[in-house]
Coordinates of C-alpha atoms and ligand atoms in Angstrom, one line a residue:
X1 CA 137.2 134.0 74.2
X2 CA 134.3 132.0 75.9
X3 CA 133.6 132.4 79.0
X4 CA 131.3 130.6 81.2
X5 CA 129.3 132.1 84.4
X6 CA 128.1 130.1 86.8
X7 CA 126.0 131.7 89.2
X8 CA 123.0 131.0 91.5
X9 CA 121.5 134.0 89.9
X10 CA 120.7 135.7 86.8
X11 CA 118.3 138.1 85.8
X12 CA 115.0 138.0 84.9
X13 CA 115.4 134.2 85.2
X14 CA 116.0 134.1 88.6
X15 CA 116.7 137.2 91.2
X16 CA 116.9 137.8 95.1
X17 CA 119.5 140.8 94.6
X18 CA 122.2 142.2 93.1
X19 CA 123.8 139.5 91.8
X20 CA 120.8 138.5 89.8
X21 CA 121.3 141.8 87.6
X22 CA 125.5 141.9 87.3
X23 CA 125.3 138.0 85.8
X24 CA 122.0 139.0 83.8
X25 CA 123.7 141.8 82.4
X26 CA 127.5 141.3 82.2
X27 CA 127.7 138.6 79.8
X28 CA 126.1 140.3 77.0
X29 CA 128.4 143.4 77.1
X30 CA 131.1 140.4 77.2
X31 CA 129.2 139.2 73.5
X32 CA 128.7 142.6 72.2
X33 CA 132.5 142.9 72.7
X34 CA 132.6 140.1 70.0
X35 CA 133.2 136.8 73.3
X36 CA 131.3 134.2 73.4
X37 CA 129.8 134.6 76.7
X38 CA 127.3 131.6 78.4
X39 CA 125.5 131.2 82.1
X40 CA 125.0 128.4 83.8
X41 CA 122.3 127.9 86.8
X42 CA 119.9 125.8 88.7
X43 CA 116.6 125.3 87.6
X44 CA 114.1 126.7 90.1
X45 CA 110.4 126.6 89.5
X46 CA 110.3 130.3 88.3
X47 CA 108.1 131.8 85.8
X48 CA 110.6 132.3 82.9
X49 CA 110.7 128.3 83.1
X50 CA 107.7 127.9 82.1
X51 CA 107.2 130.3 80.0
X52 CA 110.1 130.1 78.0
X53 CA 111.1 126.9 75.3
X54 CA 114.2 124.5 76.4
X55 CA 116.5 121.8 74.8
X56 CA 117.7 119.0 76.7
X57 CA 121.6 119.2 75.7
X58 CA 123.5 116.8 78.4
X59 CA 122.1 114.3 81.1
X60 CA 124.5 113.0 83.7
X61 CA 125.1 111.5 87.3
X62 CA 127.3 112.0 89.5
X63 CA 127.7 111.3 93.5
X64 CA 126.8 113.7 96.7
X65 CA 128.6 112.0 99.6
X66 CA 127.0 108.5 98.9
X67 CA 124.2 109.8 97.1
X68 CA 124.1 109.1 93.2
X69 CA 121.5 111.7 92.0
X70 CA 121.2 112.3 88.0
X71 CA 121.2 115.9 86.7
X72 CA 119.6 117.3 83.4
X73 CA 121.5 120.4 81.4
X74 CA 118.3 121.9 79.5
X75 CA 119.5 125.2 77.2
X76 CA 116.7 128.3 76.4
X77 CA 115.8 127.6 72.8
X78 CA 115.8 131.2 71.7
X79 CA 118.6 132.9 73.2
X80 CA 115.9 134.9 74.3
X81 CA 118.4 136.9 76.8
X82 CA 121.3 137.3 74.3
X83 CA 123.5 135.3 75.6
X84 CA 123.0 131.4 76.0
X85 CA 121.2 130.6 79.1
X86 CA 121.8 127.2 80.9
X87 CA 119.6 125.7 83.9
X88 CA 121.5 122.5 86.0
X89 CA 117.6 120.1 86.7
X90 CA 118.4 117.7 89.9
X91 CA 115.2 116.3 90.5
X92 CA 114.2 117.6 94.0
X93 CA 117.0 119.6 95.1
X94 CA 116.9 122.2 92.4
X95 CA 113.5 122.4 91.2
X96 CA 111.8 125.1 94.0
X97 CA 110.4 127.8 94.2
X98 CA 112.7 129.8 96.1
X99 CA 116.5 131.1 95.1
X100 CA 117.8 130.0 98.9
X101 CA 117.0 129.7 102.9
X102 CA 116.2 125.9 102.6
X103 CA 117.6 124.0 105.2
X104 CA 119.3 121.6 103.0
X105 CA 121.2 124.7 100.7
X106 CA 124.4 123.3 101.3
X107 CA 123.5 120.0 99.7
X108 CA 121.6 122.0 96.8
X109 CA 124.1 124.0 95.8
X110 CA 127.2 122.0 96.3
X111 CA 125.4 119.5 93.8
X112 CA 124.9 122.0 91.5
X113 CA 128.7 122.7 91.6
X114 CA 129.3 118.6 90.8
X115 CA 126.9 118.8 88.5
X116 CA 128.4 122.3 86.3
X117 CA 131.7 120.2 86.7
X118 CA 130.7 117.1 85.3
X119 CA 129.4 118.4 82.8
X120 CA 131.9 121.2 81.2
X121 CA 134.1 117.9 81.6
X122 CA 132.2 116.2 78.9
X123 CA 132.7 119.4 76.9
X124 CA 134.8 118.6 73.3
X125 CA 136.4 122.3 73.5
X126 CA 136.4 123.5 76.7
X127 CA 135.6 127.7 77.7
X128 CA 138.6 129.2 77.8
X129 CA 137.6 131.2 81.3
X130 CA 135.1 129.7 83.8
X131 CA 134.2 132.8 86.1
X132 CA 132.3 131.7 89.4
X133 CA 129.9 134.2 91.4
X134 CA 129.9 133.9 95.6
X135 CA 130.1 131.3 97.7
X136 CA 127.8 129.3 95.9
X137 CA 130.1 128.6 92.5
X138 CA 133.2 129.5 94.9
X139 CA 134.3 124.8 95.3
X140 CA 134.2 124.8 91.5
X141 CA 138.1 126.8 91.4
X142 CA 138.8 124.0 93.7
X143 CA 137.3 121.0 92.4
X144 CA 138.4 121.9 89.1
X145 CA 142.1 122.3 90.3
X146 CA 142.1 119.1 93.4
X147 CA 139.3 116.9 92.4
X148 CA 140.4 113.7 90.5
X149 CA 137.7 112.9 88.5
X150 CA 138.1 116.4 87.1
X151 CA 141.9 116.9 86.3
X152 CA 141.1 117.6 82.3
X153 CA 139.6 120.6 83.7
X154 CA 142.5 122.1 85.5
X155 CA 144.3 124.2 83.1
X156 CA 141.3 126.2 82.6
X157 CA 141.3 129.5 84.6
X158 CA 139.0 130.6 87.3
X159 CA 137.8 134.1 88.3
X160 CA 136.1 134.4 91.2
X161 CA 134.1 137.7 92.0
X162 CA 132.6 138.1 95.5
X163 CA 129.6 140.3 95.5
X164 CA 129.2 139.8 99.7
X165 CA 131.8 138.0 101.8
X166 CA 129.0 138.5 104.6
X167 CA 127.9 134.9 103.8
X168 CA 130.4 132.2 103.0
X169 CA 128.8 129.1 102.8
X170 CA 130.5 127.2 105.9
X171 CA 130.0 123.3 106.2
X172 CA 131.0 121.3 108.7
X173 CA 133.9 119.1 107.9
X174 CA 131.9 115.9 108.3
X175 CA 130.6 117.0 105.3
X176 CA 133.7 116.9 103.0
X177 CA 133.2 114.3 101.7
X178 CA 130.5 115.8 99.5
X179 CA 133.3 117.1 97.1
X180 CA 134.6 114.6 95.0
X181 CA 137.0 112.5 95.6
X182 CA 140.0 115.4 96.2
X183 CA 143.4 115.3 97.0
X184 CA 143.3 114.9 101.0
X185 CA 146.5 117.1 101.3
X186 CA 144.6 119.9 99.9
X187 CA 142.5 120.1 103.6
X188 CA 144.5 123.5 104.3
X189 CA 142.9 124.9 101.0
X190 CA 138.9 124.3 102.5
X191 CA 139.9 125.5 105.7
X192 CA 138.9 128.4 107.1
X193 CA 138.6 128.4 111.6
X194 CA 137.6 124.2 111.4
X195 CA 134.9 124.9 109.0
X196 CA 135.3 123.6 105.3
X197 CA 134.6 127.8 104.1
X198 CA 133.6 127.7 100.2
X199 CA 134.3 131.0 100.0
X200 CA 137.7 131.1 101.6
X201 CA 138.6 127.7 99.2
X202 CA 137.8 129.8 95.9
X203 CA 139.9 132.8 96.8
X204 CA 142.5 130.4 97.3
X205 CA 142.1 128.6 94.4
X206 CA 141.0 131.0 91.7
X207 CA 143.5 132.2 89.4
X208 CA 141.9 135.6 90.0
X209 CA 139.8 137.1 92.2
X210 CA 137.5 140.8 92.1
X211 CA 135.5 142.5 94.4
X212 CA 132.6 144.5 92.8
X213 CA 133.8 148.1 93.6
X214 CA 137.5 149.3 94.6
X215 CA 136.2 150.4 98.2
X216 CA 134.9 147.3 99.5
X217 CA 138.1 145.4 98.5
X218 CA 140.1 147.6 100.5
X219 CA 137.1 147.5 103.6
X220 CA 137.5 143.8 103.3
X221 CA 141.2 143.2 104.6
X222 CA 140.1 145.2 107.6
X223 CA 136.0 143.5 108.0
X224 CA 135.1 140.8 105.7
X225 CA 133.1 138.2 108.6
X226 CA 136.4 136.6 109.6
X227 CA 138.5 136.2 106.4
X228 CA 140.5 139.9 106.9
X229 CA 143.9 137.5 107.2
X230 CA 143.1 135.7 104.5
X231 CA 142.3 139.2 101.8
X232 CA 145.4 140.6 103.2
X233 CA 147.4 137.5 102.3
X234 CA 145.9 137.0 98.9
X235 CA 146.0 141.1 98.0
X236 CA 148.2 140.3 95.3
X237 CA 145.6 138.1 93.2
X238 CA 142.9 140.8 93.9
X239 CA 141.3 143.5 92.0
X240 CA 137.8 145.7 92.3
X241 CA 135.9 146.4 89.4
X242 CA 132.9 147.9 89.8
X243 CA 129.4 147.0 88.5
X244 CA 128.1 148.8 86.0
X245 CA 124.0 148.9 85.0
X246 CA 121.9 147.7 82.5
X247 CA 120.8 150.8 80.5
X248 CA 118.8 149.1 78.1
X249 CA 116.6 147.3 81.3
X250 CA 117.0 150.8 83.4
X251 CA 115.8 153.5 81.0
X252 CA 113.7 156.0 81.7
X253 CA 113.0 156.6 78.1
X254 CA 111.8 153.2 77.2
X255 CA 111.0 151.1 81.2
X256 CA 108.2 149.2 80.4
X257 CA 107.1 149.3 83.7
X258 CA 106.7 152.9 84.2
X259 CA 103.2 154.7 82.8
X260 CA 105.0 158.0 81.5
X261 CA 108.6 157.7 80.1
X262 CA 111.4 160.8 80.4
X263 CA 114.7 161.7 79.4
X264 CA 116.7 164.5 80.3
X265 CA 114.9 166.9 78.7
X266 CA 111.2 166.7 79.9
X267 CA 112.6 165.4 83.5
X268 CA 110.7 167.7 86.2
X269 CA 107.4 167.2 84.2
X270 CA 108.6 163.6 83.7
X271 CA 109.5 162.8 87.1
X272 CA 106.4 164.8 88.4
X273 CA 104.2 162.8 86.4
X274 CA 105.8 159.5 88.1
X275 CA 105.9 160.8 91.3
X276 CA 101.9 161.9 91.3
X277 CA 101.2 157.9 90.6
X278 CA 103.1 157.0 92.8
X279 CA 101.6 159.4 95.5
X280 CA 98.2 158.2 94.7
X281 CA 98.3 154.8 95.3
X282 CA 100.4 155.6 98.5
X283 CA 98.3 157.7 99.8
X284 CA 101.0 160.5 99.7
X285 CA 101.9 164.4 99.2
X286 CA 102.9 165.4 95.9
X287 CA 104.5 167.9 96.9
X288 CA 106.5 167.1 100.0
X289 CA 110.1 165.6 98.8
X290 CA 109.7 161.6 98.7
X291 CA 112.2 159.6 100.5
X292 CA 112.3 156.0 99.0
X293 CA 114.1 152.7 100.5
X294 CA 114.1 149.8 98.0
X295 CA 115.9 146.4 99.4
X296 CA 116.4 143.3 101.8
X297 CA 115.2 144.6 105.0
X298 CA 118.3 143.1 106.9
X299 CA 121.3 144.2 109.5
X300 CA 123.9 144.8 106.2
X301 CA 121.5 147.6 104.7
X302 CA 121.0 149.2 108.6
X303 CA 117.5 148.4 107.7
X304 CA 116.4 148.4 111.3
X305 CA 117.1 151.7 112.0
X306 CA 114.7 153.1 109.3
X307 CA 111.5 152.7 111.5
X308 CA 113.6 155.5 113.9
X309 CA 115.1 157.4 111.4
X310 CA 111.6 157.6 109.6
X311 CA 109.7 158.5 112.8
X312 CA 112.4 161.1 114.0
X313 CA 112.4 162.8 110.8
X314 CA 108.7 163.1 110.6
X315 CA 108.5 164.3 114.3
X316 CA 111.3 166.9 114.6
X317 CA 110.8 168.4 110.7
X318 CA 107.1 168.2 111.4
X319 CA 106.5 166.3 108.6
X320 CA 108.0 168.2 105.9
X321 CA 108.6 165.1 103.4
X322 CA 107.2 161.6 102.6
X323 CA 108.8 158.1 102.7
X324 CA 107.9 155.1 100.9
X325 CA 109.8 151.4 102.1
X326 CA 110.0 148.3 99.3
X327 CA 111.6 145.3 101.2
X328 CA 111.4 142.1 102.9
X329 CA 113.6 140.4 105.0
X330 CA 113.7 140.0 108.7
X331 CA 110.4 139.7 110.0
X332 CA 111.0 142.2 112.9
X333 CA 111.7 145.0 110.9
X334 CA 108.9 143.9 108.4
X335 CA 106.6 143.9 111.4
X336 CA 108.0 147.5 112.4
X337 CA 107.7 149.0 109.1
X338 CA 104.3 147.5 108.4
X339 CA 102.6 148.7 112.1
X340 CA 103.9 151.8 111.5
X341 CA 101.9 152.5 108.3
X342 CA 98.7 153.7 110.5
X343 CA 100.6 156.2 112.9
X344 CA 102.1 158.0 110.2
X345 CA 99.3 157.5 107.4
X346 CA 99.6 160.5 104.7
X347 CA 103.3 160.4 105.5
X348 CA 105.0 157.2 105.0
X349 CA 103.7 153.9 103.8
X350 CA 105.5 150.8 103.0
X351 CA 105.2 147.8 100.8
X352 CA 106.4 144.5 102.3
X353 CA 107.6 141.8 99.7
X354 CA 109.7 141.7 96.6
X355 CA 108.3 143.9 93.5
X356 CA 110.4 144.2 90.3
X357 CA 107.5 146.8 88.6
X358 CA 107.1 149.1 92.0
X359 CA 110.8 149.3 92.2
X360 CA 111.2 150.8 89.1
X361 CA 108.3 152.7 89.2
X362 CA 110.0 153.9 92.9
X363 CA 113.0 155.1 91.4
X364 CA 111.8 157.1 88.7
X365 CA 108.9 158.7 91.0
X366 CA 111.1 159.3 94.5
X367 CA 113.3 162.7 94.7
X368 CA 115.7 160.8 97.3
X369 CA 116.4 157.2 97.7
X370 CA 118.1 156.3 101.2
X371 CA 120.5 153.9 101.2
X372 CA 122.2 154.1 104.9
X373 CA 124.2 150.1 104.2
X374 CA 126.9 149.0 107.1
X375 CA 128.0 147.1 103.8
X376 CA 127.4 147.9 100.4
X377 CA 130.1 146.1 98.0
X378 CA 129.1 148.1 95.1
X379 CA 124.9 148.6 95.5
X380 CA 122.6 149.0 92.1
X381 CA 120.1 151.0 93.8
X382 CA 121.8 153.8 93.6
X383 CA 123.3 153.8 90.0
X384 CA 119.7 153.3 88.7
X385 CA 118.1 155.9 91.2
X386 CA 120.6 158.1 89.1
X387 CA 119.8 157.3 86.0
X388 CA 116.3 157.9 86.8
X389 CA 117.2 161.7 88.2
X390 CA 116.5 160.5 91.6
X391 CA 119.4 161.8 94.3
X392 CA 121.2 159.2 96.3
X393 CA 121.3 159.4 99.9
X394 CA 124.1 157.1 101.1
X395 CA 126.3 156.2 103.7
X396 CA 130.1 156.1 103.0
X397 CA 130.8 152.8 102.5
X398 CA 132.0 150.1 99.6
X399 CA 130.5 150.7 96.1
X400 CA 128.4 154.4 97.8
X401 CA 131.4 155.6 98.3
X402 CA 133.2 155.2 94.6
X403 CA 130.0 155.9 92.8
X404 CA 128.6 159.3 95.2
X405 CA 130.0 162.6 95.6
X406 CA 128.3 164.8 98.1
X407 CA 127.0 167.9 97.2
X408 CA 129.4 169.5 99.2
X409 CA 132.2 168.8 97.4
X410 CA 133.1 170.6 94.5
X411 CA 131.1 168.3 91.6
X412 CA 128.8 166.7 93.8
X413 CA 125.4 165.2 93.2
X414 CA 124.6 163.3 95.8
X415 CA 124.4 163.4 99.8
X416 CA 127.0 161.2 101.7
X417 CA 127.2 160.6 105.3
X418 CA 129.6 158.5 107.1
X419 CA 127.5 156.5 110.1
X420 CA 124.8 153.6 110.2
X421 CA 122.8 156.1 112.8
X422 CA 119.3 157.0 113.4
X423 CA 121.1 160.4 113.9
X424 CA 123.5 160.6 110.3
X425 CA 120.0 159.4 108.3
X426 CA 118.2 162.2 110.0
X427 CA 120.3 164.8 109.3
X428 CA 120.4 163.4 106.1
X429 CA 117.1 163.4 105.2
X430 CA 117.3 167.6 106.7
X431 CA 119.7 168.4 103.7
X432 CA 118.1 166.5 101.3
X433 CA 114.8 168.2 102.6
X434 CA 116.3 171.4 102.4
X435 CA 118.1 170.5 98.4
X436 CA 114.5 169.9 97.3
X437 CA 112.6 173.4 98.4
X438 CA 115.6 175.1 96.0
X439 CA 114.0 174.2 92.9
X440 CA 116.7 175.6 90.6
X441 CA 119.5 173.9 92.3
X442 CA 117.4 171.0 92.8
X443 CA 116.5 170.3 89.2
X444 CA 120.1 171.1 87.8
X445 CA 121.6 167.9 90.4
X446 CA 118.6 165.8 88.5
X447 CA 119.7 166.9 85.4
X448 CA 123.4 166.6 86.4
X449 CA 122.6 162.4 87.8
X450 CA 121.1 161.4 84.5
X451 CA 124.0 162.4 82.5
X452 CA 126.0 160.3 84.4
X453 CA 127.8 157.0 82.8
X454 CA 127.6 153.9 85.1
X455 CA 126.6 151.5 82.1
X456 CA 128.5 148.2 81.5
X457 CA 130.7 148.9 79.0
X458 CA 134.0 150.2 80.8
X459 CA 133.9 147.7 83.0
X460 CA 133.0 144.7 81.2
X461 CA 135.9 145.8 79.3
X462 CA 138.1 145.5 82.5
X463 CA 136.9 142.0 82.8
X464 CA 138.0 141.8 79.5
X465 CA 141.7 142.3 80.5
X466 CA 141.6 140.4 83.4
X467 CA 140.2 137.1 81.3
X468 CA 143.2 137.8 78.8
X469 CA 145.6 137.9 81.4
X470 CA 144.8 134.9 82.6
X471 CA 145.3 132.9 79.4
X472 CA 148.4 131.8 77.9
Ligands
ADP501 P1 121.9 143.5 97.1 O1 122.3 142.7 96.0 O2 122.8 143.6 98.3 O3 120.5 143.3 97.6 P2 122.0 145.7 95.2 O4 121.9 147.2 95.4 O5 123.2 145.3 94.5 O6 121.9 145.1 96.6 O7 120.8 145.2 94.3 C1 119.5 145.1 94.8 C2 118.6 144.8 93.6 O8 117.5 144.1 94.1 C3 118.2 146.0 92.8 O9 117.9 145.7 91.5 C4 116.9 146.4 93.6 O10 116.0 147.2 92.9 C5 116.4 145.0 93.8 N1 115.5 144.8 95.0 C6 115.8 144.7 96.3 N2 114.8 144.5 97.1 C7 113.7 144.6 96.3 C8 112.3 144.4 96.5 N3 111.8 144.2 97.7 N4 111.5 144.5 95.4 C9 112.0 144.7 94.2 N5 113.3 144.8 93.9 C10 114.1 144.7 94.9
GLC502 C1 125.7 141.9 96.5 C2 126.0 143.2 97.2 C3 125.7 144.5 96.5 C4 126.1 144.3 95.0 C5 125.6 143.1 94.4 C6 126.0 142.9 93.0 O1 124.4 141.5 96.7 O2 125.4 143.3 98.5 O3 126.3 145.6 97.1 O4 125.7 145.4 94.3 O5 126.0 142.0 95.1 O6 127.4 142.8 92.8

């Protein structure tokens, strides 16, 4: 089968989140299944652009409203990534140095979409599956299946897998007529509440659509931002599959970012090793149990209650472990976390700003990485906090909940609680607190988290069936 993703991310070409890792890593499970697996994505001004080699393999134009604006498909030379890698270059629109948050993202990314279209069009043989990522990808399943221009394309199946149904792309229906020309009784199929909603269009019009873990798919009929109805109604086309992790990226034994490598078998002096460098250049106890928190610094990951939950847990267990914070987001909490450095210096310390090396070099020297989410549709952090013996601290919620067992159940290796509270983190942190000064039981939950299987291959295997069962 071939199979092509089309994503606003992909790992390490271009990453804001999760997303950037599942469509980096995904596709070349999919090839070492023996698929022909191929991404597609804009070109942003990142640093694998420019230092990687491209071929120009299609130029084309296409219109935006009234707008005719020419695109460039350029291909990465060396299938440096394992799979091949494809960048969408429209002059202006594409070409920044940011992922998203420009004012005019509706106009960049729906002319992506045109542009993906247009193109696959051209295509002698066609993929046999085209699998779209969030609302970004989520018109192509519609323009694919209503747009005109683009009928050769319909009888191709879509998959479309939502990673967050916080965001869905809304546009304001004076702008419909950015999609190309489409069949005007189809309006009921971009509606969502008088809004043209990308995201509600490509559940309707995929052939299939999966969540990223089995919770959050349930969680969504009840609170997905305003499309519960719409979940419930389509249940039947709907299926959770949960991420799984690059293990050859997130591996202890061979991380190219870390300074000393481990594996099971030398983990406390392993771990102890990453944990003293990390101290140091904190400013830190080696010896205290180290909280981490690695992520966007928004409402979904309950990031504003950390500054509370941090400064309660300091005050009240007078200052029995450490915390360290790697995140940017919304500038109050940055601003919180940040001032708060001085108060509790020898304590806690944070890093503001996105870091690919200290985050791996956080989850291989942290005992405990906090992870309180409202949402979490299946989460990475903690999968490769486990993998690098470090013990998840989550709340009950979407992917936490199918992939951590608290300690007090009967197999447990992780510690769950069930609100987004300044009080549940606290107590939290008490028990994990209280985990870490009982070395022997402490060590074998370490050892018991990096035996754990959360790699790709079981479930690139279930997007395997789905892809078959789609075709004829
Ligand atoms: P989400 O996609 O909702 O942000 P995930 O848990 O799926 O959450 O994935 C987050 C990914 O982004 C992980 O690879 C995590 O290590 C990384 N990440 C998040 N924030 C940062 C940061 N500030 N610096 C480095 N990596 C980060
Ligand atoms: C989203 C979700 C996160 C998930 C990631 C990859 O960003 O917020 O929970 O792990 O996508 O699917």
């Amino acid at each position: 089968m071939e199979i092509l993703h089309v994503s606003a991310e992909c790992y390490p070409v271009a990453k804001a989140g999760g997303l950037g890792d599942v469509v980096g890593a995904l596709p070349k499970y999919l090839n070492a299944a023996g698929h022909i697996a191929k991404v597609v994505m804009p070109m942003y001004r990142t640093k694998f652009l420019y230092d990687n080699k491209w071929e120009v393999v299609h130029k084309g134009s296409a219109y935006l409203g009234n707008t005719w604006f020419d695109y460039t498909i350029i291909k990465e030379a060396r299938n440096s990534l394992g799979f091949d890698l494809y960048l969408v270059d429209i002059n202006g629109l594409l070409d920044r140095e940011r992922i998203y948050s420009y004012e005019d993202d509706p106009e960049r990314f729906i002319s992506f979409q045109i542009a993906v279209v247009d193109w696959v069009a051209s295509w002698k043989h066609h993929p046999d599956i085209i699998h779209v990522h969030d609302h970004h990808t989520a018109l192509i399943p519609f323009m694919i299946k209503y747009c005109y221009p683009y009928q050769n394309l319909a009888e191709i199946p879509t998959v479309l897998t939502i990673h967050n149904a916080q965001y869905q792309g809304w546009l304001d229906w004076s702008k419909s007529d950015y999609i190309p020309h489409w069949d005007g009784w189809r309006w009921g199929v971009l509606d969502w509440n008088n809004m043209i909603n990308p995201l509600a269009a490509g559940i309707r019009s995929a052939w299939k659509v999966t969540t990223v873990s089995w919770s959050y798919l349930h969680e969504m009929r009840e609170e997905s931002n305003g499309l519960e109805a719409l979940f419930e109604y389509e249940r039947g086309k709907c299926a959770g599959i949960l991420n799984g992790i690059d293990t050859k990226v997130w591996d202890p034994e061979t991380d190219s970012y870390l300074d000393e490598h481990f594996s099971i078998n030398t983990l406390p002096e392993g771990k102890r090793a990453n944990k003293e460098s990390l101290c140091t250049e904190f400013g830190l106890n080696q010896e205290k149990p180290l909280f981490v928190f690695i992520g966007r610094l928004v409402g979904e990951k309950a990031a504003e209650l950390l500054p509370k939950a941090i400064g309660d847990s300091l005050y009240y267990m007078n200052q029995r472990m450490n915390f360290l914070v790697l995140g940017s987001g919304e500038p109050y909490i940055e601003g919180e976390l940040d001032n708060m450095r001085e108060y509790w210096a020898g304590n806690y310390n944070a890093r503001i700003g996105y870091n690919e090396k200290l985050s791996h070099k956080m989850y291989a020297g942290a005992d405990f990485l906090l992870m309180p989410s409202r949402v979490e549709p299946c989460g990475l952090n903690q999968m490769y906090a486990m993998r690098y013996g470090t013990v998840p601290v989550v709340r009950r919620t979407g992917g936490l909940r199918d992939t951590v067992k608290d300690i007090g159940e009967p197999g447990g290796y992780g510690i769950c609680f069930n609100q987004a509270s300044v009080g549940d983190i606290t107590n939290a942190v008490f028990r994990g607190t209280e985990l870490y000064e009982d070395k022997v039981y402490f060590n074998a939950i370490r050892k018991q988290l990096m035996q754990k299987d959360f790699s790709w291959d079981n479930s690139a295997q279930q997007y395997i069936d789905v892809y078959k069962s789609l075709l004829p």
